[in-house]
Amino acid sequence: MMKLNTLTKAVLPVLLTTGVLAGCAQPAKEAVSSKDAGPTNINIMMELTLTEPPADDNSVKQEIEKKTNTKLNISWVSSNNFVEKQSVTLASGDIPEMMMVNDAYDPQVLSLARQGAFWDITPFVKDYPNLKALQADTWTNTSIDGKSYGVPRLRALIGGGNFPLIRKDWLDQIGLKQPVTMDDMYQVFKAFTEQDPDGNGKKDTIGFTGYVAADGPGQYAWVENVFNNTQGKWKLKDGQLTDVTFDQGTRDALVWLNKAFTEGIIAPDFPTLKNSQVREMITTNKAGSFSDAMNPSWLLTGQLRKTTPQANLLPLTYLEGPQDKYVPKDSGAYGMYVIPKSVPEAKVKSILEFMNYGASEEGSVLANYGLKEIHYTEKDGLKTTNEQAIKDKVAAYGGLFANLDKYQRGYQSGIPADFMDRNRKIIDERTPHAVPNPAIGFISETGIKVGKEFDKKIQDMKTKVIMGRESIQAWDDFIAALKTNADYQKIIQETNEAYKKKAK
């Protein structure tokens, strides 16, 4: 019998009394309405990234309902507090018929899935051709113990992640080529800092800006990833997941960053910067590079061109590290929509039919762009949204249905055709070099309990080494202590056990 963690113990009594667990679920007895009997009502909870939700009579919502013969009752939750609302809702047991969770491997989601709180839709997917046809990574990277407990929110595999975007116009101004190696990158940062790339006659620019998180390297992660040729904390080597915290590549990355910090070519206040401040440094010509997905390449370039017409923010294709070329590959999913076991099986199938439409080309375009000639126009394969799309808050529905365009991470509303063509080309060129995160979904029970604490300690030491407050020898001593820490070694052991279980 699975040992319950503290969170599960707290949630379980509530679930038992509300009948969410599989063994106690009491599905509603009424049958789902057939198409002849009228639309199917679906209660949905989803994240809202806009400041205000769309009106209930929104034309996009009405068209989705018309196409799917449904009546959608959407509970919009601001992204500012979605995680908290998700946790409270799951703990209450009063789960909407279709609920977005932004991480399939959130400990609470994982625990509830294993207890039977959600429908395992694995046996049903074969009957819904559009869902079945979603890229394999999307299903694999949201599966729990080999089963699908939700419909994944599709993301393109290439163009996301954490990778540098660089001022191409600054490169041209000072006569440098696009960097390929980490040595090239260093020289570009140095030139951006010292050679007046914006031409204002002042030494007021730096090479790179970015923020770090309390428990991870944030926008500096790409440096470690290039040196280690892996994405994130783990690397697959000889059939084992190894923790790259101990690798030479991580040490080399810290030495590289410490030198950059000491020479003043990266943001001196990086430990306290926020994402909005990072982007402001780019759009005000204070920094020549930062890291993000490809989408902001046009968003920020568009803002820059209001004062600097030649501005051009270029996503790098890849960087060559000591081992190989590196660029990140996305998981293919951003969370999923779960269906609680309290929903009758017949209605589960109606919900899956609804989502199957969303995974069609028609449904995808409708939710992500709105109505043609009303919310967007199309020319040479490029869809351009307009002011009406903003007014009608079309972007809110993008999280409901899959975006099937493999170039979606290179798109931004208003992007010029030549800019989008360039981004498509970069995505194609990135594809053969893209490196995935090899440890998605491998959960350590010890890691759930104390993993974040270790992550914070590790990042704190990294930040101190980069800033010169601790020596690289202090890092070596810190690593040596981690190698003998029983809890930390148990995390590594349990993560590998989870990997081997999923591999089977």
Short mmCIF file of C-alpha atoms in Angstrom, two decimals:
data_model
loop_
_atom_site.label_atom_id
_atom_site.label_comp_id
_atom_site.label_asym_id
_atom_site.label_seq_id
_atom_site.Cartn_x
_atom_site.Cartn_y
_atom_site.Cartn_z
CA MET A 1 0.00 0.00 0.00
CA MET A 2 1.32 3.43 -0.91
CA LYS A 3 2.59 5.46 2.01
CA LEU A 4 0.63 8.73 2.24
CA ASN A 5 2.58 11.97 2.48
CA THR A 6 1.53 14.86 4.70
CA LEU A 7 -0.44 16.60 1.96
CA THR A 8 -2.32 13.45 1.08
CA LYS A 9 -3.22 12.84 4.73
CA ALA A 10 -4.67 16.33 4.92
CA VAL A 11 -6.66 15.99 1.72
CA LEU A 12 -7.84 12.41 2.08
CA PRO A 13 -10.56 12.94 4.73
CA VAL A 14 -12.16 15.64 2.63
CA LEU A 15 -12.06 13.46 -0.45
CA LEU A 16 -13.59 10.54 1.37
CA THR A 17 -16.49 12.61 2.58
CA THR A 18 -17.10 14.20 -0.80
CA GLY A 19 -16.96 10.95 -2.71
CA VAL A 20 -14.12 11.93 -5.02
CA LEU A 21 -12.04 8.80 -4.56
CA ALA A 22 -12.65 6.06 -7.08
CA GLY A 23 -13.91 3.57 -4.55
CA CYS A 24 -16.43 6.02 -3.11
CA ALA A 25 -17.41 7.94 -6.20
CA GLN A 26 -21.16 8.19 -6.73
CA PRO A 27 -21.64 9.33 -10.34
CA ALA A 28 -24.75 11.32 -11.03
CA LYS A 29 -27.56 9.08 -12.23
CA GLU A 30 -28.96 11.31 -14.94
CA ALA A 31 -27.82 10.53 -18.46
CA VAL A 32 -25.97 13.08 -20.53
CA SER A 33 -28.20 14.90 -22.96
CA SER A 34 -28.01 13.67 -26.51
CA LYS A 35 -27.58 16.15 -29.34
CA ASP A 36 -31.30 15.85 -30.07
CA ALA A 37 -32.14 16.69 -26.46
CA GLY A 38 -30.08 19.90 -26.47
CA PRO A 39 -26.56 21.06 -25.64
CA THR A 40 -24.32 19.39 -23.06
CA ASN A 41 -23.53 21.62 -20.09
CA ILE A 42 -19.84 21.54 -19.12
CA ASN A 43 -18.52 23.28 -16.02
CA ILE A 44 -14.89 24.30 -16.59
CA MET A 45 -12.23 25.90 -14.43
CA MET A 46 -9.29 27.40 -16.33
CA GLU A 47 -6.52 29.93 -15.99
CA LEU A 48 -6.92 33.52 -17.18
CA THR A 49 -3.79 35.37 -18.28
CA LEU A 50 -5.68 38.57 -19.16
CA THR A 51 -6.67 41.24 -16.65
CA GLU A 52 -10.40 40.60 -17.21
CA PRO A 53 -12.34 37.57 -18.50
CA PRO A 54 -14.41 37.59 -21.70
CA ALA A 55 -18.13 38.29 -21.38
CA ASP A 56 -20.40 35.26 -21.23
CA ASP A 57 -21.94 36.22 -24.59
CA ASN A 58 -18.51 36.41 -26.24
CA SER A 59 -18.76 35.59 -29.96
CA VAL A 60 -15.87 33.08 -29.86
CA LYS A 61 -17.44 31.23 -26.94
CA GLN A 62 -20.81 31.20 -28.72
CA GLU A 63 -19.21 29.78 -31.87
CA ILE A 64 -17.41 27.06 -29.89
CA GLU A 65 -20.70 26.15 -28.22
CA LYS A 66 -22.46 26.07 -31.58
CA LYS A 67 -19.83 23.84 -33.17
CA THR A 68 -19.78 21.41 -30.23
CA ASN A 69 -23.43 21.53 -29.13
CA THR A 70 -22.41 22.54 -25.62
CA LYS A 71 -23.14 25.16 -23.01
CA LEU A 72 -19.89 26.19 -21.34
CA ASN A 73 -19.91 27.48 -17.78
CA ILE A 74 -16.35 28.75 -17.41
CA SER A 75 -14.87 29.74 -14.07
CA TRP A 76 -11.94 32.01 -14.93
CA VAL A 77 -9.11 32.17 -12.37
CA SER A 78 -6.38 34.80 -12.64
CA SER A 79 -2.90 33.46 -13.31
CA ASN A 80 -1.78 35.58 -10.35
CA ASN A 81 -3.41 33.16 -7.90
CA PHE A 82 -4.25 30.14 -10.03
CA VAL A 83 -1.90 27.77 -8.21
CA GLU A 84 -3.47 28.61 -4.86
CA LYS A 85 -7.01 28.28 -6.25
CA GLN A 86 -6.10 24.97 -7.89
CA SER A 87 -4.82 23.58 -4.60
CA VAL A 88 -7.88 24.70 -2.62
CA THR A 89 -10.30 23.35 -5.23
CA LEU A 90 -8.61 19.97 -5.41
CA ALA A 91 -8.51 19.69 -1.62
CA SER A 92 -12.19 20.57 -1.31
CA GLY A 93 -13.29 17.66 -3.48
CA ASP A 94 -15.76 19.98 -5.24
CA ILE A 95 -13.94 19.69 -8.56
CA PRO A 96 -15.49 21.10 -11.77
CA GLU A 97 -16.35 18.62 -14.51
CA MET A 98 -13.30 19.76 -16.44
CA MET A 99 -10.49 21.45 -14.53
CA MET A 100 -7.16 22.74 -15.70
CA VAL A 101 -4.09 21.82 -13.65
CA ASN A 102 -0.93 23.59 -14.72
CA ASP A 103 1.43 20.76 -13.79
CA ALA A 104 0.56 17.09 -14.20
CA TYR A 105 3.25 16.26 -11.64
CA ASP A 106 2.24 18.69 -8.95
CA PRO A 107 2.43 16.54 -5.77
CA GLN A 108 -1.25 17.13 -4.99
CA VAL A 109 -2.35 16.25 -8.54
CA LEU A 110 -0.11 13.20 -8.57
CA SER A 111 -1.41 11.96 -5.23
CA LEU A 112 -5.06 12.41 -6.17
CA ALA A 113 -4.60 10.71 -9.54
CA ARG A 114 -3.07 7.68 -7.85
CA GLN A 115 -5.93 7.58 -5.36
CA GLY A 116 -8.47 7.48 -8.20
CA ALA A 117 -9.86 11.00 -7.92
CA PHE A 118 -9.70 11.54 -11.70
CA TRP A 119 -10.82 9.51 -14.67
CA ASP A 120 -8.13 7.48 -16.38
CA ILE A 121 -8.98 8.36 -19.97
CA THR A 122 -6.37 6.02 -21.49
CA PRO A 123 -8.95 3.44 -22.68
CA PHE A 124 -11.09 6.14 -24.32
CA VAL A 125 -8.51 8.14 -26.31
CA LYS A 126 -8.42 5.68 -29.19
CA ASP A 127 -12.03 6.63 -30.01
CA TYR A 128 -11.15 10.32 -30.53
CA PRO A 129 -8.89 10.57 -33.59
CA ASN A 130 -7.78 14.17 -33.11
CA LEU A 131 -6.76 13.58 -29.49
CA LYS A 132 -5.08 10.31 -30.43
CA ALA A 133 -3.09 12.13 -33.11
CA LEU A 134 -1.55 14.67 -30.71
CA GLN A 135 2.23 14.39 -30.62
CA ALA A 136 3.47 11.46 -28.51
CA ASP A 137 5.59 13.67 -26.23
CA THR A 138 2.46 15.49 -25.11
CA TRP A 139 0.84 12.32 -23.81
CA THR A 140 4.06 10.80 -22.46
CA ASN A 141 5.03 13.93 -20.56
CA THR A 142 1.67 14.17 -18.78
CA SER A 143 1.19 10.46 -18.04
CA ILE A 144 1.24 9.15 -14.48
CA ASP A 145 2.35 5.56 -13.98
CA GLY A 146 1.74 4.99 -17.68
CA LYS A 147 -1.85 6.27 -17.58
CA SER A 148 -3.45 9.48 -18.86
CA TYR A 149 -5.49 11.23 -16.18
CA GLY A 150 -6.27 14.28 -18.27
CA VAL A 151 -6.31 15.84 -21.72
CA PRO A 152 -2.94 17.58 -22.11
CA ARG A 153 -2.65 21.23 -23.08
CA LEU A 154 -0.57 21.04 -26.23
CA ARG A 155 2.60 23.04 -26.70
CA ALA A 156 4.94 23.05 -29.68
CA LEU A 157 8.14 21.12 -29.03
CA ILE A 158 10.53 23.68 -30.52
CA GLY A 159 10.76 27.39 -29.79
CA GLY A 160 10.01 27.39 -26.10
CA GLY A 161 12.34 26.91 -23.18
CA ASN A 162 15.07 29.13 -21.87
CA PHE A 163 17.48 30.28 -24.58
CA PRO A 164 19.15 33.56 -25.58
CA LEU A 165 17.58 36.22 -27.77
CA ILE A 166 20.13 38.76 -28.94
CA ARG A 167 20.12 42.21 -30.55
CA LYS A 168 21.03 41.45 -34.17
CA ASP A 169 21.22 45.16 -34.98
CA TRP A 170 23.84 45.58 -32.24
CA LEU A 171 25.87 42.72 -33.71
CA ASP A 172 25.75 44.48 -37.09
CA GLN A 173 26.64 47.84 -35.52
CA ILE A 174 29.89 46.53 -34.02
CA GLY A 175 30.70 44.08 -36.81
CA LEU A 176 30.23 40.75 -35.02
CA LYS A 177 28.69 37.54 -36.29
CA GLN A 178 25.98 35.56 -34.54
CA PRO A 179 27.67 33.67 -31.65
CA VAL A 180 28.01 29.89 -31.97
CA THR A 181 30.24 28.89 -29.04
CA MET A 182 30.30 29.98 -25.41
CA ASP A 183 33.57 31.83 -26.13
CA ASP A 184 31.76 33.69 -28.92
CA MET A 185 28.93 34.48 -26.52
CA TYR A 186 31.33 35.90 -23.96
CA GLN A 187 32.99 38.15 -26.55
CA VAL A 188 29.57 39.40 -27.72
CA PHE A 189 28.55 40.26 -24.16
CA LYS A 190 31.85 42.05 -23.66
CA ALA A 191 31.48 44.02 -26.89
CA PHE A 192 27.87 44.94 -26.07
CA THR A 193 29.14 46.34 -22.76
CA GLU A 194 32.22 48.19 -24.00
CA GLN A 195 31.74 49.21 -27.65
CA ASP A 196 28.67 51.47 -27.51
CA PRO A 197 26.42 49.22 -29.64
CA ASP A 198 23.46 51.64 -29.46
CA GLY A 199 25.61 54.50 -30.74
CA ASN A 200 24.62 57.06 -28.12
CA GLY A 201 28.22 57.87 -27.19
CA LYS A 202 27.82 56.56 -23.65
CA LYS A 203 29.01 53.41 -21.88
CA ASP A 204 25.56 52.55 -20.54
CA THR A 205 24.83 49.06 -21.90
CA ILE A 206 25.52 45.50 -20.75
CA GLY A 207 25.72 42.21 -22.59
CA PHE A 208 23.09 40.09 -20.86
CA THR A 209 20.29 40.54 -18.38
CA GLY A 210 18.13 37.99 -16.62
CA TYR A 211 16.62 36.94 -13.31
CA VAL A 212 17.17 33.92 -11.10
CA ALA A 213 14.57 32.09 -9.04
CA ALA A 214 14.91 31.23 -5.36
CA ASP A 215 15.16 27.55 -6.24
CA GLY A 216 16.78 27.58 -9.67
CA PRO A 217 18.96 29.50 -12.15
CA GLY A 218 16.01 31.06 -14.01
CA GLN A 219 17.12 32.91 -17.14
CA TYR A 220 20.72 31.82 -16.60
CA ALA A 221 19.85 28.13 -16.87
CA TRP A 222 20.94 28.03 -20.52
CA VAL A 223 24.58 28.51 -19.46
CA GLU A 224 24.56 25.33 -17.38
CA ASN A 225 22.50 23.51 -20.00
CA VAL A 226 25.01 24.28 -22.77
CA PHE A 227 27.99 23.23 -20.65
CA ASN A 228 26.22 20.00 -19.57
CA ASN A 229 24.39 19.36 -22.87
CA THR A 230 21.17 18.58 -21.05
CA GLN A 231 18.07 20.50 -20.08
CA GLY A 232 17.60 20.99 -16.38
CA LYS A 233 18.91 19.16 -13.35
CA TRP A 234 19.23 15.66 -14.80
CA LYS A 235 21.15 13.94 -17.58
CA LEU A 236 20.57 10.47 -18.97
CA LYS A 237 23.85 8.57 -19.01
CA ASP A 238 24.37 4.81 -19.38
CA GLY A 239 20.75 4.11 -18.53
CA GLN A 240 20.84 6.22 -15.36
CA LEU A 241 19.65 9.72 -14.52
CA THR A 242 22.63 11.59 -13.12
CA ASP A 243 22.32 14.85 -11.20
CA VAL A 244 24.37 17.44 -13.11
CA THR A 245 24.79 19.46 -9.92
CA PHE A 246 27.86 17.26 -9.46
CA ASP A 247 29.10 17.56 -13.07
CA GLN A 248 32.13 19.45 -14.31
CA GLY A 249 29.86 21.32 -16.69
CA THR A 250 27.98 22.98 -13.82
CA ARG A 251 31.26 24.01 -12.23
CA ASP A 252 32.50 25.41 -15.56
CA ALA A 253 29.26 27.35 -15.96
CA LEU A 254 29.74 28.97 -12.55
CA VAL A 255 33.32 29.94 -13.43
CA TRP A 256 32.08 31.40 -16.74
CA LEU A 257 29.33 33.39 -15.04
CA ASN A 258 31.61 34.58 -12.24
CA LYS A 259 34.02 35.97 -14.81
CA ALA A 260 31.14 37.66 -16.65
CA PHE A 261 29.86 39.17 -13.41
CA THR A 262 33.32 40.32 -12.32
CA GLU A 263 33.91 42.03 -15.67
CA GLY A 264 30.49 43.71 -15.49
CA ILE A 265 29.07 42.24 -18.69
CA ILE A 266 25.94 40.71 -17.12
CA ALA A 267 23.34 42.46 -14.95
CA PRO A 268 24.98 43.32 -11.64
CA ASP A 269 21.68 43.13 -9.76
CA PHE A 270 20.51 39.84 -11.31
CA PRO A 271 19.56 38.22 -7.95
CA THR A 272 16.82 40.82 -7.37
CA LEU A 273 15.55 41.42 -10.92
CA LYS A 274 12.00 40.51 -11.96
CA ASN A 275 10.90 39.47 -15.44
CA SER A 276 9.27 42.84 -16.11
CA GLN A 277 12.52 44.62 -15.22
CA VAL A 278 14.53 42.32 -17.47
CA ARG A 279 12.29 43.08 -20.43
CA GLU A 280 12.41 46.79 -19.67
CA MET A 281 16.21 46.67 -19.85
CA ILE A 282 15.88 45.18 -23.34
CA THR A 283 13.27 47.66 -24.61
CA THR A 284 15.17 50.68 -23.24
CA ASN A 285 18.48 49.70 -24.86
CA LYS A 286 20.18 48.89 -21.57
CA ALA A 287 20.98 45.23 -22.38
CA GLY A 288 21.69 43.38 -25.60
CA SER A 289 20.46 39.92 -24.71
CA PHE A 290 18.20 37.91 -22.41
CA SER A 291 16.74 34.41 -22.51
CA ASP A 292 13.16 33.27 -23.06
CA ALA A 293 10.95 31.44 -25.53
CA MET A 294 10.94 32.72 -29.12
CA ASN A 295 7.59 34.55 -28.87
CA PRO A 296 8.94 37.75 -27.28
CA SER A 297 11.36 38.22 -30.19
CA TRP A 298 8.70 40.21 -32.04
CA LEU A 299 6.85 41.57 -29.00
CA LEU A 300 9.97 43.34 -27.74
CA THR A 301 11.30 44.17 -31.21
CA GLY A 302 7.98 45.85 -31.99
CA GLN A 303 8.31 47.97 -28.87
CA LEU A 304 11.94 48.82 -29.67
CA ARG A 305 11.14 49.90 -33.22
CA LYS A 306 8.99 52.75 -31.95
CA THR A 307 12.25 54.55 -31.14
CA THR A 308 14.85 52.40 -32.92
CA PRO A 309 13.51 51.42 -36.37
CA GLN A 310 16.39 49.04 -37.12
CA ALA A 311 15.99 47.04 -33.88
CA ASN A 312 16.02 43.30 -34.37
CA LEU A 313 15.86 40.77 -31.52
CA LEU A 314 17.15 37.44 -32.83
CA PRO A 315 16.55 34.03 -31.19
CA LEU A 316 19.77 32.02 -31.43
CA THR A 317 19.58 28.74 -33.33
CA TYR A 318 21.84 26.79 -30.96
CA LEU A 319 25.08 27.05 -29.01
CA GLU A 320 28.00 24.63 -29.10
CA GLY A 321 29.13 23.45 -25.69
CA PRO A 322 32.06 21.20 -24.75
CA GLN A 323 30.01 18.11 -25.64
CA ASP A 324 27.64 19.04 -28.50
CA LYS A 325 25.25 21.61 -29.91
CA TYR A 326 22.44 22.55 -27.55
CA VAL A 327 19.01 24.15 -27.78
CA PRO A 328 16.05 23.20 -25.55
CA LYS A 329 13.18 20.93 -26.57
CA ASP A 330 9.85 21.55 -24.85
CA SER A 331 7.85 18.87 -23.04
CA GLY A 332 5.01 19.29 -25.53
CA ALA A 333 2.50 20.07 -22.80
CA TYR A 334 1.60 22.73 -20.28
CA GLY A 335 -0.50 20.92 -17.71
CA MET A 336 -3.76 19.15 -18.55
CA TYR A 337 -7.51 19.12 -18.03
CA VAL A 338 -8.63 16.53 -15.49
CA ILE A 339 -12.14 15.11 -15.13
CA PRO A 340 -13.18 14.08 -11.59
CA LYS A 341 -14.52 10.57 -11.01
CA SER A 342 -17.83 12.08 -9.89
CA VAL A 343 -18.65 12.74 -13.57
CA PRO A 344 -20.66 9.90 -15.20
CA GLU A 345 -18.86 7.92 -17.88
CA ALA A 346 -21.31 9.04 -20.56
CA LYS A 347 -20.52 12.69 -19.82
CA VAL A 348 -16.78 11.95 -19.76
CA LYS A 349 -17.18 10.83 -23.36
CA SER A 350 -19.09 14.01 -24.20
CA ILE A 351 -16.26 16.08 -22.70
CA LEU A 352 -13.70 14.10 -24.71
CA GLU A 353 -15.76 14.69 -27.86
CA PHE A 354 -15.68 18.41 -27.04
CA MET A 355 -11.90 18.32 -26.62
CA ASN A 356 -11.56 16.22 -29.76
CA TYR A 357 -13.10 19.12 -31.69
CA GLY A 358 -10.59 21.41 -29.98
CA ALA A 359 -7.77 19.26 -31.33
CA SER A 360 -9.02 19.69 -34.90
CA GLU A 361 -7.64 22.36 -37.21
CA GLU A 362 -10.97 24.21 -37.12
CA GLY A 363 -11.27 24.11 -33.34
CA SER A 364 -7.65 25.06 -32.83
CA VAL A 365 -7.89 28.13 -35.05
CA LEU A 366 -11.21 29.21 -33.53
CA ALA A 367 -9.94 29.16 -29.93
CA ASN A 368 -6.53 30.64 -30.66
CA TYR A 369 -7.38 33.28 -33.28
CA GLY A 370 -11.15 33.77 -33.20
CA LEU A 371 -13.41 34.31 -36.20
CA LYS A 372 -11.85 34.94 -39.59
CA GLU A 373 -12.25 38.45 -40.97
CA ILE A 374 -13.66 39.53 -37.60
CA HIS A 375 -10.76 38.77 -35.27
CA TYR A 376 -8.01 37.91 -37.72
CA THR A 377 -7.00 38.02 -41.36
CA GLU A 378 -4.84 35.51 -43.19
CA LYS A 379 -2.28 36.10 -45.90
CA ASP A 380 0.40 33.72 -47.17
CA GLY A 381 -0.39 31.35 -44.33
CA LEU A 382 0.14 33.99 -41.63
CA LYS A 383 -2.80 34.83 -39.38
CA THR A 384 -2.82 38.36 -38.03
CA THR A 385 -5.14 39.27 -35.18
CA ASN A 386 -6.64 42.74 -34.91
CA GLU A 387 -8.06 45.22 -32.42
CA GLN A 388 -11.39 43.39 -32.34
CA ALA A 389 -9.56 40.28 -31.13
CA ILE A 390 -8.15 42.32 -28.26
CA LYS A 391 -11.54 43.86 -27.50
CA ASP A 392 -13.23 40.44 -27.49
CA LYS A 393 -10.40 38.93 -25.41
CA VAL A 394 -9.89 36.07 -27.85
CA ALA A 395 -6.54 35.22 -26.23
CA ALA A 396 -8.40 33.91 -23.18
CA TYR A 397 -9.61 30.87 -25.12
CA GLY A 398 -6.14 29.88 -26.29
CA GLY A 399 -5.69 27.81 -23.16
CA LEU A 400 -8.83 25.79 -23.82
CA PHE A 401 -8.00 24.07 -27.10
CA ALA A 402 -4.72 22.89 -28.57
CA ASN A 403 -2.70 25.13 -30.87
CA LEU A 404 -1.69 22.69 -33.61
CA ASP A 405 0.80 24.98 -35.35
CA LYS A 406 4.32 23.60 -34.80
CA TYR A 407 5.61 27.15 -35.28
CA GLN A 408 3.38 28.62 -32.57
CA ARG A 409 6.29 29.55 -30.28
CA GLY A 410 7.65 31.83 -33.00
CA TYR A 411 4.36 33.70 -33.43
CA GLN A 412 3.24 36.93 -31.79
CA SER A 413 0.22 39.01 -32.67
CA GLY A 414 1.15 41.65 -35.24
CA ILE A 415 4.36 39.92 -36.31
CA PRO A 416 5.46 40.91 -39.86
CA ALA A 417 5.62 38.14 -42.47
CA ASP A 418 9.40 38.42 -42.92
CA PHE A 419 9.94 38.17 -39.17
CA MET A 420 7.70 35.11 -38.91
CA ASP A 421 9.41 33.47 -41.88
CA ARG A 422 12.73 33.94 -40.10
CA ASN A 423 11.35 32.41 -36.89
CA ARG A 424 9.99 29.42 -38.82
CA LYS A 425 13.41 28.87 -40.36
CA ILE A 426 15.07 29.03 -36.93
CA ILE A 427 12.59 26.49 -35.54
CA ASP A 428 13.38 24.14 -38.44
CA GLU A 429 17.11 24.59 -37.87
CA ARG A 430 16.76 24.02 -34.11
CA THR A 431 14.84 20.76 -34.48
CA PRO A 432 17.76 18.33 -35.06
CA HIS A 433 19.73 19.79 -32.16
CA ALA A 434 16.94 20.12 -29.59
CA VAL A 435 17.65 18.44 -26.25
CA PRO A 436 14.71 17.39 -24.01
CA ASN A 437 14.48 17.39 -20.25
CA PRO A 438 15.04 13.67 -19.55
CA ALA A 439 13.40 13.65 -16.11
CA ILE A 440 9.87 14.93 -16.74
CA GLY A 441 7.40 13.11 -14.53
CA PHE A 442 9.87 11.14 -12.44
CA ILE A 443 8.80 11.83 -8.89
CA SER A 444 10.74 11.19 -5.70
CA GLU A 445 8.68 11.06 -2.51
CA THR A 446 11.69 12.36 -0.60
CA GLY A 447 12.01 15.11 -3.20
CA ILE A 448 8.39 16.13 -2.58
CA LYS A 449 9.18 16.57 1.10
CA VAL A 450 12.63 18.20 1.06
CA GLY A 451 13.61 18.71 -2.58
CA LYS A 452 12.71 22.41 -2.71
CA GLU A 453 14.81 23.05 0.37
CA PHE A 454 17.83 21.50 -1.33
CA ASP A 455 17.13 23.40 -4.57
CA LYS A 456 17.10 26.70 -2.68
CA LYS A 457 20.38 25.90 -0.91
CA ILE A 458 22.02 24.91 -4.20
CA GLN A 459 20.86 28.06 -5.99
CA ASP A 460 21.89 30.24 -3.07
CA MET A 461 25.41 28.83 -3.27
CA LYS A 462 25.49 29.25 -7.07
CA THR A 463 24.48 32.91 -6.76
CA LYS A 464 27.17 33.54 -4.14
CA VAL A 465 29.83 31.92 -6.34
CA ILE A 466 28.77 33.93 -9.40
CA MET A 467 28.95 37.16 -7.38
CA GLY A 468 32.30 36.22 -5.83
CA ARG A 469 30.92 36.06 -2.30
CA GLU A 470 31.99 32.42 -2.18
CA SER A 471 34.94 30.82 -3.99
CA ILE A 472 34.77 27.98 -6.48
CA GLN A 473 36.52 25.91 -3.82
CA ALA A 474 33.59 26.59 -1.52
CA TRP A 475 31.35 25.18 -4.28
CA ASP A 476 33.51 22.04 -4.40
CA ASP A 477 33.19 21.64 -0.63
CA PHE A 478 29.42 22.18 -0.85
CA ILE A 479 29.14 19.48 -3.52
CA ALA A 480 31.23 17.07 -1.49
CA ALA A 481 28.82 17.48 1.43
CA LEU A 482 25.81 16.89 -0.85
CA LYS A 483 27.35 13.62 -2.01
CA THR A 484 27.20 12.31 1.54
CA ASN A 485 23.77 13.68 2.43
CA ALA A 486 21.40 10.74 2.94
CA ASP A 487 18.23 12.60 1.94
CA TYR A 488 19.79 14.05 -1.19
CA GLN A 489 21.13 10.67 -2.26
CA LYS A 490 17.70 9.18 -1.62
CA ILE A 491 16.16 11.70 -4.03
CA ILE A 492 18.59 10.54 -6.71
CA GLN A 493 17.82 6.89 -5.96
CA GLU A 494 14.02 7.36 -6.01
CA THR A 495 14.13 9.46 -9.20
CA ASN A 496 16.01 6.67 -10.93
CA GLU A 497 13.56 4.07 -9.64
CA ALA A 498 10.73 6.14 -11.13
CA TYR A 499 12.64 6.39 -14.42
CA LYS A 500 13.17 2.65 -14.61
CA LYS A 501 9.52 1.99 -13.78
CA LYS A 502 8.34 4.29 -16.56
CA ALA A 503 10.92 2.88 -18.99
CA LYS A 504 9.43 -0.58 -18.56
#
